């Protein structure tokens, strides 16, 4: 056998061994017991990513990853973001996840009825967001929703998205405006915020809206407790107690027991359902409502009916207290 043939044979053997080793490492599954969350930063190269994966125990060695990334062109298309790798995943599967950009999205829920200050507190406390809040935002300007984000996204970004979503929702609702009481989107937002604070029962929202629209049409005071609470707290905290009768005398344009019409602005961030209820109230001619004591409200067309409902509410609360005392004995 000539020297050239010997070299060719050796090269073939080396190629087979290298190919076998490469195939083995490329398809080798890891032996972790827990998932790994890995953040690939913008601008990270394939070598840096390979080292991150090895240090996290996702792959056994960076070389096969680098070679495969180079051959597949993945090294030029690495997508930044947070990735989750489950136990037992192979390098082949790792590369497939990264090449498809299957980043791990986190979620932040901003519930209906929170004030802007309360929502901003949630955003500040979200540990996987970055940066300080610098965007100026007013009361009622953030749409309650669950927002998806990638680890490292900015807090300002969430605020901007929530504000844009609220504007879009108000524009959508305003196009359906068929009544003449609300003059602009700000009044729509204000009424919706009151409806949001008055009831969490979906089937009632349109009737609650009707009560306030009817009162505005008749020139009656709205006399709604949530506006008084906002007057006392300025939207910066929970009242932390029941509303007292003396509170109804607080001097504030938000006190709808003292002043006619809508307050000067929203008292919380209302959700979509409350917004669309405000623009589409029911046809009922209700003027009053009071809690049932067991969830929901009794509605009334006149003061006489309302007083009966108030008495029924008080009786229900009294019976519940008696029952509670009896269960303790």
mmCIF file of C-alpha atoms in Angstrom:
data_model
loop_
_atom_site.group_PDB
_atom_site.id
_atom_site.type_symbol
_atom_site.label_atom_id
_atom_site.label_comp_id
_atom_site.label_asym_id
_atom_site.label_seq_id
_atom_site.Cartn_x
_atom_site.Cartn_y
_atom_site.Cartn_z
ATOM 1 C CA UNK A 1 0.000 0.000 0.000
ATOM 2 C CA UNK A 2 1.427 3.329 -1.033
ATOM 3 C CA UNK A 3 1.928 6.171 1.400
ATOM 4 C CA UNK A 4 -0.887 8.165 -0.232
ATOM 5 C CA UNK A 5 -3.287 5.247 0.142
ATOM 6 C CA UNK A 6 -2.299 4.855 3.795
ATOM 7 C CA UNK A 7 -2.960 8.568 4.424
ATOM 8 C CA UNK A 8 -6.274 8.385 2.631
ATOM 9 C CA UNK A 9 -7.301 5.363 4.696
ATOM 10 C CA UNK A 10 -6.230 7.105 7.893
ATOM 11 C CA UNK A 11 -8.116 10.226 6.887
ATOM 12 C CA UNK A 12 -11.209 8.129 6.239
ATOM 13 C CA UNK A 13 -10.932 6.478 9.638
ATOM 14 C CA UNK A 14 -10.465 9.846 11.329
ATOM 15 C CA UNK A 15 -13.456 11.228 9.445
ATOM 16 C CA UNK A 16 -15.598 8.285 10.482
ATOM 17 C CA UNK A 17 -14.528 8.577 14.119
ATOM 18 C CA UNK A 18 -14.990 12.341 14.110
ATOM 19 C CA UNK A 19 -18.368 12.028 12.414
ATOM 20 C CA UNK A 20 -19.476 9.356 14.863
ATOM 21 C CA UNK A 21 -18.309 11.450 17.810
ATOM 22 C CA UNK A 22 -19.992 14.528 16.383
ATOM 23 C CA UNK A 23 -23.243 12.604 15.840
ATOM 24 C CA UNK A 24 -23.031 11.205 19.374
ATOM 25 C CA UNK A 25 -22.443 14.588 20.991
ATOM 26 C CA UNK A 26 -25.018 16.300 18.771
ATOM 27 C CA UNK A 27 -27.740 13.839 19.788
ATOM 28 C CA UNK A 28 -26.588 13.262 23.365
ATOM 29 C CA UNK A 29 -29.257 14.208 25.900
ATOM 30 C CA UNK A 30 -28.347 15.987 29.126
ATOM 31 C CA UNK A 31 -28.915 14.466 32.545
ATOM 32 C CA UNK A 32 -30.290 17.485 34.397
ATOM 33 C CA UNK A 33 -33.215 17.119 36.813
ATOM 34 C CA UNK A 34 -34.514 20.660 36.416
ATOM 35 C CA UNK A 35 -35.253 23.030 33.563
ATOM 36 C CA UNK A 36 -32.756 25.727 32.654
ATOM 37 C CA UNK A 37 -33.713 29.292 31.836
ATOM 38 C CA UNK A 38 -31.064 31.016 29.752
ATOM 39 C CA UNK A 39 -30.993 34.609 28.567
ATOM 40 C CA UNK A 40 -29.259 35.227 25.240
ATOM 41 C CA UNK A 41 -28.438 38.893 25.052
ATOM 42 C CA UNK A 42 -28.573 40.977 21.915
ATOM 43 C CA UNK A 43 -25.298 40.776 20.011
ATOM 44 C CA UNK A 44 -24.197 37.508 21.600
ATOM 45 C CA UNK A 45 -22.119 35.346 19.244
ATOM 46 C CA UNK A 46 -22.357 31.591 18.775
ATOM 47 C CA UNK A 47 -19.245 30.979 20.891
ATOM 48 C CA UNK A 48 -20.657 32.971 23.795
ATOM 49 C CA UNK A 49 -23.985 31.128 23.506
ATOM 50 C CA UNK A 50 -22.243 27.750 23.345
ATOM 51 C CA UNK A 51 -20.287 28.539 26.504
ATOM 52 C CA UNK A 52 -23.479 29.651 28.262
ATOM 53 C CA UNK A 53 -25.172 26.408 27.301
ATOM 54 C CA UNK A 54 -22.251 24.311 28.528
ATOM 55 C CA UNK A 55 -21.962 26.188 31.832
ATOM 56 C CA UNK A 56 -25.681 25.706 32.402
ATOM 57 C CA UNK A 57 -25.360 21.971 31.744
ATOM 58 C CA UNK A 58 -27.553 22.033 28.646
ATOM 59 C CA UNK A 59 -24.811 20.732 26.312
ATOM 60 C CA UNK A 60 -21.739 18.643 27.087
ATOM 61 C CA UNK A 61 -19.239 20.478 24.882
ATOM 62 C CA UNK A 62 -19.355 23.719 22.864
ATOM 63 C CA UNK A 63 -17.434 22.471 19.793
ATOM 64 C CA UNK A 64 -20.236 20.409 18.152
ATOM 65 C CA UNK A 65 -22.626 23.305 18.739
ATOM 66 C CA UNK A 66 -20.218 25.767 17.120
ATOM 67 C CA UNK A 67 -19.623 23.513 14.131
ATOM 68 C CA UNK A 68 -23.323 22.848 13.645
ATOM 69 C CA UNK A 69 -24.133 26.531 14.056
ATOM 70 C CA UNK A 70 -21.555 27.431 11.417
ATOM 71 C CA UNK A 71 -22.708 24.744 8.962
ATOM 72 C CA UNK A 72 -26.402 25.581 9.391
ATOM 73 C CA UNK A 73 -25.920 29.348 9.343
ATOM 74 C CA UNK A 74 -27.414 29.634 12.823
ATOM 75 C CA UNK A 75 -24.392 31.619 13.974
ATOM 76 C CA UNK A 76 -25.665 34.500 11.837
ATOM 77 C CA UNK A 77 -29.284 34.221 13.000
ATOM 78 C CA UNK A 78 -29.081 33.865 16.769
ATOM 79 C CA UNK A 79 -32.238 35.394 18.262
ATOM 80 C CA UNK A 80 -31.914 37.217 21.564
ATOM 81 C CA UNK A 81 -34.293 36.394 24.373
ATOM 82 C CA UNK A 82 -34.872 34.036 27.271
ATOM 83 C CA UNK A 83 -35.071 30.338 26.452
ATOM 84 C CA UNK A 84 -36.248 27.420 28.563
ATOM 85 C CA UNK A 85 -34.562 24.026 28.121
ATOM 86 C CA UNK A 86 -36.226 21.032 29.717
ATOM 87 C CA UNK A 87 -34.262 18.091 31.190
ATOM 88 C CA UNK A 88 -33.219 15.419 28.714
ATOM 89 C CA UNK A 89 -33.010 17.758 25.734
ATOM 90 C CA UNK A 90 -30.435 17.038 23.021
ATOM 91 C CA UNK A 91 -28.136 19.532 21.336
ATOM 92 C CA UNK A 92 -30.123 19.040 18.150
ATOM 93 C CA UNK A 93 -33.294 20.107 19.963
ATOM 94 C CA UNK A 94 -31.475 23.022 21.588
ATOM 95 C CA UNK A 95 -30.430 24.331 18.200
ATOM 96 C CA UNK A 96 -33.949 23.874 16.824
ATOM 97 C CA UNK A 97 -35.439 25.922 19.678
ATOM 98 C CA UNK A 98 -32.938 28.750 19.227
ATOM 99 C CA UNK A 99 -33.147 28.738 15.429
ATOM 100 C CA UNK A 100 -36.948 29.052 15.593
ATOM 101 C CA UNK A 101 -36.694 31.850 18.146
ATOM 102 C CA UNK A 102 -38.921 30.040 20.649
ATOM 103 C CA UNK A 103 -38.252 32.545 23.398
ATOM 104 C CA UNK A 104 -39.878 32.167 26.801
ATOM 105 C CA UNK A 105 -42.553 34.805 27.376
ATOM 106 C CA UNK A 106 -43.374 35.906 30.883
ATOM 107 C CA UNK A 107 -46.708 37.463 31.832
ATOM 108 C CA UNK A 108 -47.697 40.433 33.950
ATOM 109 C CA UNK A 109 -51.373 40.913 34.809
ATOM 110 C CA UNK A 110 -52.681 44.396 35.511
ATOM 111 C CA UNK A 111 -56.118 43.749 37.075
ATOM 112 C CA UNK A 112 -59.231 45.798 36.403
ATOM 113 C CA UNK A 113 -60.086 48.520 38.876
ATOM 114 C CA UNK A 114 -56.588 49.380 40.098
ATOM 115 C CA UNK A 115 -55.510 52.999 40.173
ATOM 116 C CA UNK A 116 -52.567 54.018 38.040
ATOM 117 C CA UNK A 117 -50.372 54.268 41.124
ATOM 118 C CA UNK A 118 -51.259 50.696 42.061
ATOM 119 C CA UNK A 119 -50.544 49.456 38.544
ATOM 120 C CA UNK A 120 -47.198 51.218 38.437
ATOM 121 C CA UNK A 121 -46.322 49.583 41.757
ATOM 122 C CA UNK A 122 -46.936 46.157 40.178
ATOM 123 C CA UNK A 123 -44.753 47.047 37.210
ATOM 124 C CA UNK A 124 -41.963 48.317 39.473
ATOM 125 C CA UNK A 125 -42.109 45.101 41.500
ATOM 126 C CA UNK A 126 -41.897 42.775 38.481
ATOM 127 C CA UNK A 127 -38.373 41.333 38.952
ATOM 128 C CA UNK A 128 -37.711 40.313 35.355
ATOM 129 C CA UNK A 129 -38.352 43.746 33.835
ATOM 130 C CA UNK A 130 -35.526 46.248 33.542
ATOM 131 C CA UNK A 131 -35.027 49.962 34.005
ATOM 132 C CA UNK A 132 -36.812 52.612 35.989
ATOM 133 C CA UNK A 133 -40.222 54.013 35.148
ATOM 134 C CA UNK A 134 -39.815 57.323 33.379
ATOM 135 C CA UNK A 135 -43.019 57.499 31.290
ATOM 136 C CA UNK A 136 -45.556 59.994 32.642
ATOM 137 C CA UNK A 137 -49.015 58.442 32.775
ATOM 138 C CA UNK A 138 -52.304 59.713 34.188
ATOM 139 C CA UNK A 139 -55.165 58.084 36.028
ATOM 140 C CA UNK A 140 -57.171 55.678 33.907
ATOM 141 C CA UNK A 141 -54.716 55.629 31.000
ATOM 142 C CA UNK A 142 -53.598 51.985 31.356
ATOM 143 C CA UNK A 143 -55.727 49.139 30.028
ATOM 144 C CA UNK A 144 -56.066 46.261 32.502
ATOM 145 C CA UNK A 145 -54.788 43.196 30.687
ATOM 146 C CA UNK A 146 -52.226 40.396 30.853
ATOM 147 C CA UNK A 147 -49.100 41.530 29.019
ATOM 148 C CA UNK A 148 -46.492 39.120 27.690
ATOM 149 C CA UNK A 149 -42.860 40.127 27.777
ATOM 150 C CA UNK A 150 -39.372 38.722 27.514
ATOM 151 C CA UNK A 151 -36.986 38.878 30.455
ATOM 152 C CA UNK A 152 -35.081 42.141 30.286
ATOM 153 C CA UNK A 153 -37.838 44.130 28.561
ATOM 154 C CA UNK A 154 -38.217 47.624 29.984
ATOM 155 C CA UNK A 155 -40.806 48.757 32.496
ATOM 156 C CA UNK A 156 -41.436 51.814 30.356
ATOM 157 C CA UNK A 157 -42.241 49.445 27.502
ATOM 158 C CA UNK A 158 -45.046 47.776 29.470
ATOM 159 C CA UNK A 159 -46.490 51.167 30.438
ATOM 160 C CA UNK A 160 -46.394 52.358 26.835
ATOM 161 C CA UNK A 161 -48.109 49.202 25.615
ATOM 162 C CA UNK A 162 -50.834 49.457 28.287
ATOM 163 C CA UNK A 163 -51.427 53.121 27.463
ATOM 164 C CA UNK A 164 -51.627 52.423 23.719
ATOM 165 C CA UNK A 165 -54.044 49.559 24.387
ATOM 166 C CA UNK A 166 -56.297 51.855 26.422
ATOM 167 C CA UNK A 167 -56.320 54.498 23.710
ATOM 168 C CA UNK A 168 -57.164 51.880 21.078
ATOM 169 C CA UNK A 169 -59.992 50.475 23.234
ATOM 170 C CA UNK A 170 -61.464 53.928 23.885
ATOM 171 C CA UNK A 171 -61.351 54.747 20.176
ATOM 172 C CA UNK A 172 -63.068 51.451 19.385
ATOM 173 C CA UNK A 173 -65.787 52.045 21.979
ATOM 174 C CA UNK A 174 -66.327 55.682 20.991
ATOM 175 C CA UNK A 175 -67.154 54.626 17.437
ATOM 176 C CA UNK A 176 -70.157 52.804 18.933
ATOM 177 C CA UNK A 177 -71.372 55.864 20.824
ATOM 178 C CA UNK A 178 -75.111 56.155 20.303
ATOM 179 C CA UNK A 179 -76.145 58.256 23.302
ATOM 180 C CA UNK A 180 -75.812 61.998 23.857
ATOM 181 C CA UNK A 181 -74.858 62.203 27.527
ATOM 182 C CA UNK A 182 -71.138 61.493 27.232
ATOM 183 C CA UNK A 183 -69.439 64.283 25.301
ATOM 184 C CA UNK A 184 -65.956 62.894 24.789
ATOM 185 C CA UNK A 185 -63.626 59.975 25.453
ATOM 186 C CA UNK A 186 -62.518 61.425 28.787
ATOM 187 C CA UNK A 187 -66.086 61.349 30.077
ATOM 188 C CA UNK A 188 -66.451 57.818 28.741
ATOM 189 C CA UNK A 189 -63.305 56.763 30.599
ATOM 190 C CA UNK A 190 -64.492 58.478 33.790
ATOM 191 C CA UNK A 191 -67.903 56.798 33.767
ATOM 192 C CA UNK A 192 -66.346 53.429 32.925
ATOM 193 C CA UNK A 193 -64.010 53.753 35.910
ATOM 194 C CA UNK A 194 -66.976 54.313 38.234
ATOM 195 C CA UNK A 195 -68.803 51.301 36.777
ATOM 196 C CA UNK A 196 -65.649 49.207 37.261
ATOM 197 C CA UNK A 197 -65.467 50.107 40.950
ATOM 198 C CA UNK A 198 -69.203 49.645 41.557
ATOM 199 C CA UNK A 199 -69.599 46.082 40.329
ATOM 200 C CA UNK A 200 -67.575 43.058 39.395
ATOM 201 C CA UNK A 201 -70.642 41.173 38.157
ATOM 202 C CA UNK A 202 -70.557 41.046 34.381
ATOM 203 C CA UNK A 203 -74.326 40.854 33.844
ATOM 204 C CA UNK A 204 -74.866 44.019 35.924
ATOM 205 C CA UNK A 205 -72.512 46.410 34.203
ATOM 206 C CA UNK A 206 -74.983 47.644 31.589
ATOM 207 C CA UNK A 207 -77.631 48.263 34.276
ATOM 208 C CA UNK A 208 -75.160 50.124 36.504
ATOM 209 C CA UNK A 209 -74.249 52.221 33.467
ATOM 210 C CA UNK A 210 -77.941 52.903 32.872
ATOM 211 C CA UNK A 211 -78.381 54.188 36.426
ATOM 212 C CA UNK A 212 -75.626 56.762 36.017
ATOM 213 C CA UNK A 213 -76.645 57.773 32.491
ATOM 214 C CA UNK A 214 -80.258 58.229 33.661
ATOM 215 C CA UNK A 215 -79.122 60.313 36.619
ATOM 216 C CA UNK A 216 -76.964 62.508 34.413
ATOM 217 C CA UNK A 217 -79.871 63.025 32.018
ATOM 218 C CA UNK A 218 -82.189 64.045 34.878
ATOM 219 C CA UNK A 219 -79.614 66.327 36.488
ATOM 220 C CA UNK A 220 -79.352 64.176 39.621
ATOM 221 C CA UNK A 221 -76.181 63.758 41.648
ATOM 222 C CA UNK A 222 -74.429 60.451 40.976
ATOM 223 C CA UNK A 223 -73.894 59.778 44.701
ATOM 224 C CA UNK A 224 -71.429 56.945 44.192
ATOM 225 C CA UNK A 225 -69.182 55.827 47.053
ATOM 226 C CA UNK A 226 -66.073 54.935 44.986
ATOM 227 C CA UNK A 227 -65.651 58.590 43.948
ATOM 228 C CA UNK A 228 -65.646 59.629 47.605
ATOM 229 C CA UNK A 229 -63.035 56.987 48.395
ATOM 230 C CA UNK A 230 -60.894 58.368 45.571
ATOM 231 C CA UNK A 231 -61.329 61.865 46.989
ATOM 232 C CA UNK A 232 -59.975 60.592 50.312
ATOM 233 C CA UNK A 233 -57.076 58.494 48.992
ATOM 234 C CA UNK A 234 -56.156 60.383 45.787
ATOM 235 C CA UNK A 235 -55.779 56.920 44.242
ATOM 236 C CA UNK A 236 -52.482 56.294 46.038
ATOM 237 C CA UNK A 237 -53.660 53.612 48.479
ATOM 238 C CA UNK A 238 -56.638 51.578 49.653
ATOM 239 C CA UNK A 239 -58.920 53.291 52.145
ATOM 240 C CA UNK A 240 -58.436 50.366 54.515
ATOM 241 C CA UNK A 241 -61.797 50.792 56.216
ATOM 242 C CA UNK A 242 -65.493 51.240 55.567
ATOM 243 C CA UNK A 243 -66.744 54.567 54.290
ATOM 244 C CA UNK A 244 -68.210 56.672 57.117
ATOM 245 C CA UNK A 245 -71.157 59.030 56.763
ATOM 246 C CA UNK A 246 -68.919 61.964 57.651
ATOM 247 C CA UNK A 247 -66.720 61.071 54.655
ATOM 248 C CA UNK A 248 -69.567 62.127 52.354
ATOM 249 C CA UNK A 249 -68.822 65.736 53.317
ATOM 250 C CA UNK A 250 -65.218 65.713 52.089
ATOM 251 C CA UNK A 251 -64.455 68.776 50.006
ATOM 252 C CA UNK A 252 -63.403 67.507 46.604
ATOM 253 C CA UNK A 253 -64.662 67.728 43.019
ATOM 254 C CA UNK A 254 -64.595 63.913 43.123
ATOM 255 C CA UNK A 255 -67.286 63.909 45.841
ATOM 256 C CA UNK A 256 -70.387 63.080 43.802
ATOM 257 C CA UNK A 257 -72.539 63.480 46.916
ATOM 258 C CA UNK A 258 -71.721 67.205 46.904
ATOM 259 C CA UNK A 259 -71.256 68.001 43.226
ATOM 260 C CA UNK A 260 -73.397 67.285 40.188
ATOM 261 C CA UNK A 261 -72.214 65.527 37.070
ATOM 262 C CA UNK A 262 -69.184 63.359 36.496
ATOM 263 C CA UNK A 263 -66.023 63.906 38.540
ATOM 264 C CA UNK A 264 -63.157 65.677 36.722
ATOM 265 C CA UNK A 265 -61.452 62.430 35.729
ATOM 266 C CA UNK A 266 -61.370 58.641 36.119
ATOM 267 C CA UNK A 267 -60.930 57.066 39.526
ATOM 268 C CA UNK A 268 -59.217 53.862 38.340
ATOM 269 C CA UNK A 269 -58.249 51.972 35.211
ATOM 270 C CA UNK A 270 -61.396 50.277 33.879
ATOM 271 C CA UNK A 271 -61.391 47.117 31.797
ATOM 272 C CA UNK A 272 -62.873 46.642 28.338
ATOM 273 C CA UNK A 273 -66.219 45.355 29.644
ATOM 274 C CA UNK A 274 -66.786 48.416 31.819
ATOM 275 C CA UNK A 275 -65.823 50.733 28.954
ATOM 276 C CA UNK A 276 -68.249 49.107 26.536
ATOM 277 C CA UNK A 277 -70.984 49.044 29.209
ATOM 278 C CA UNK A 278 -70.547 52.803 29.653
ATOM 279 C CA UNK A 279 -70.996 53.412 25.937
ATOM 280 C CA UNK A 280 -73.808 50.827 25.647
ATOM 281 C CA UNK A 281 -75.965 51.067 28.814
ATOM 282 C CA UNK A 282 -79.115 48.980 29.104
ATOM 283 C CA UNK A 283 -82.518 50.475 28.279
ATOM 284 C CA UNK A 284 -83.683 50.127 31.897
ATOM 285 C CA UNK A 285 -84.953 53.297 33.578
ATOM 286 C CA UNK A 286 -83.276 52.490 36.888
ATOM 287 C CA UNK A 287 -82.177 55.372 39.096
ATOM 288 C CA UNK A 288 -80.876 53.515 42.170
ATOM 289 C CA UNK A 289 -79.050 50.364 43.165
ATOM 290 C CA UNK A 290 -77.834 48.829 46.411
ATOM 291 C CA UNK A 291 -75.881 45.702 47.249
ATOM 292 C CA UNK A 292 -77.820 42.515 47.917
ATOM 293 C CA UNK A 293 -75.454 41.389 50.640
ATOM 294 C CA UNK A 294 -74.881 38.057 48.883
ATOM 295 C CA UNK A 295 -73.263 39.329 45.697
ATOM 296 C CA UNK A 296 -74.627 41.689 43.082
ATOM 297 C CA UNK A 297 -77.141 44.514 43.456
ATOM 298 C CA UNK A 298 -80.846 45.279 43.695
ATOM 299 C CA UNK A 299 -81.955 47.930 41.169
ATOM 300 C CA UNK A 300 -84.849 50.343 41.614
ATOM 301 C CA UNK A 301 -86.837 52.747 39.440
ATOM 302 C CA UNK A 302 -87.715 55.140 42.247
ATOM 303 C CA UNK A 303 -86.777 56.067 45.791
ATOM 304 C CA UNK A 304 -89.589 54.032 47.349
ATOM 305 C CA UNK A 305 -88.340 50.828 45.715
ATOM 306 C CA UNK A 306 -84.784 51.728 46.624
ATOM 307 C CA UNK A 307 -85.645 52.177 50.322
ATOM 308 C CA UNK A 308 -87.231 48.708 50.342
ATOM 309 C CA UNK A 309 -84.054 47.280 48.787
ATOM 310 C CA UNK A 310 -81.933 49.057 51.405
ATOM 311 C CA UNK A 311 -84.045 47.504 54.171
ATOM 312 C CA UNK A 312 -83.671 44.098 52.539
ATOM 313 C CA UNK A 313 -79.909 44.578 52.376
ATOM 314 C CA UNK A 314 -79.719 45.507 56.049
ATOM 315 C CA UNK A 315 -81.828 42.475 56.975
ATOM 316 C CA UNK A 316 -79.588 40.179 54.927
ATOM 317 C CA UNK A 317 -76.455 41.530 56.601
ATOM 318 C CA UNK A 318 -78.033 41.155 60.049
ATOM 319 C CA UNK A 319 -79.010 37.540 59.348
ATOM 320 C CA UNK A 320 -75.497 36.759 58.127
ATOM 321 C CA UNK A 321 -74.003 38.165 61.325
ATOM 322 C CA UNK A 322 -76.385 36.136 63.487
ATOM 323 C CA UNK A 323 -75.540 33.001 61.502
ATOM 324 C CA UNK A 324 -71.821 33.700 61.883
ATOM 325 C CA UNK A 325 -72.127 34.073 65.646
ATOM 326 C CA UNK A 326 -74.140 30.859 65.820
ATOM 327 C CA UNK A 327 -71.490 28.897 63.933
ATOM 328 C CA UNK A 328 -68.847 30.015 66.444
ATOM 329 C CA UNK A 329 -70.941 28.750 69.383
#
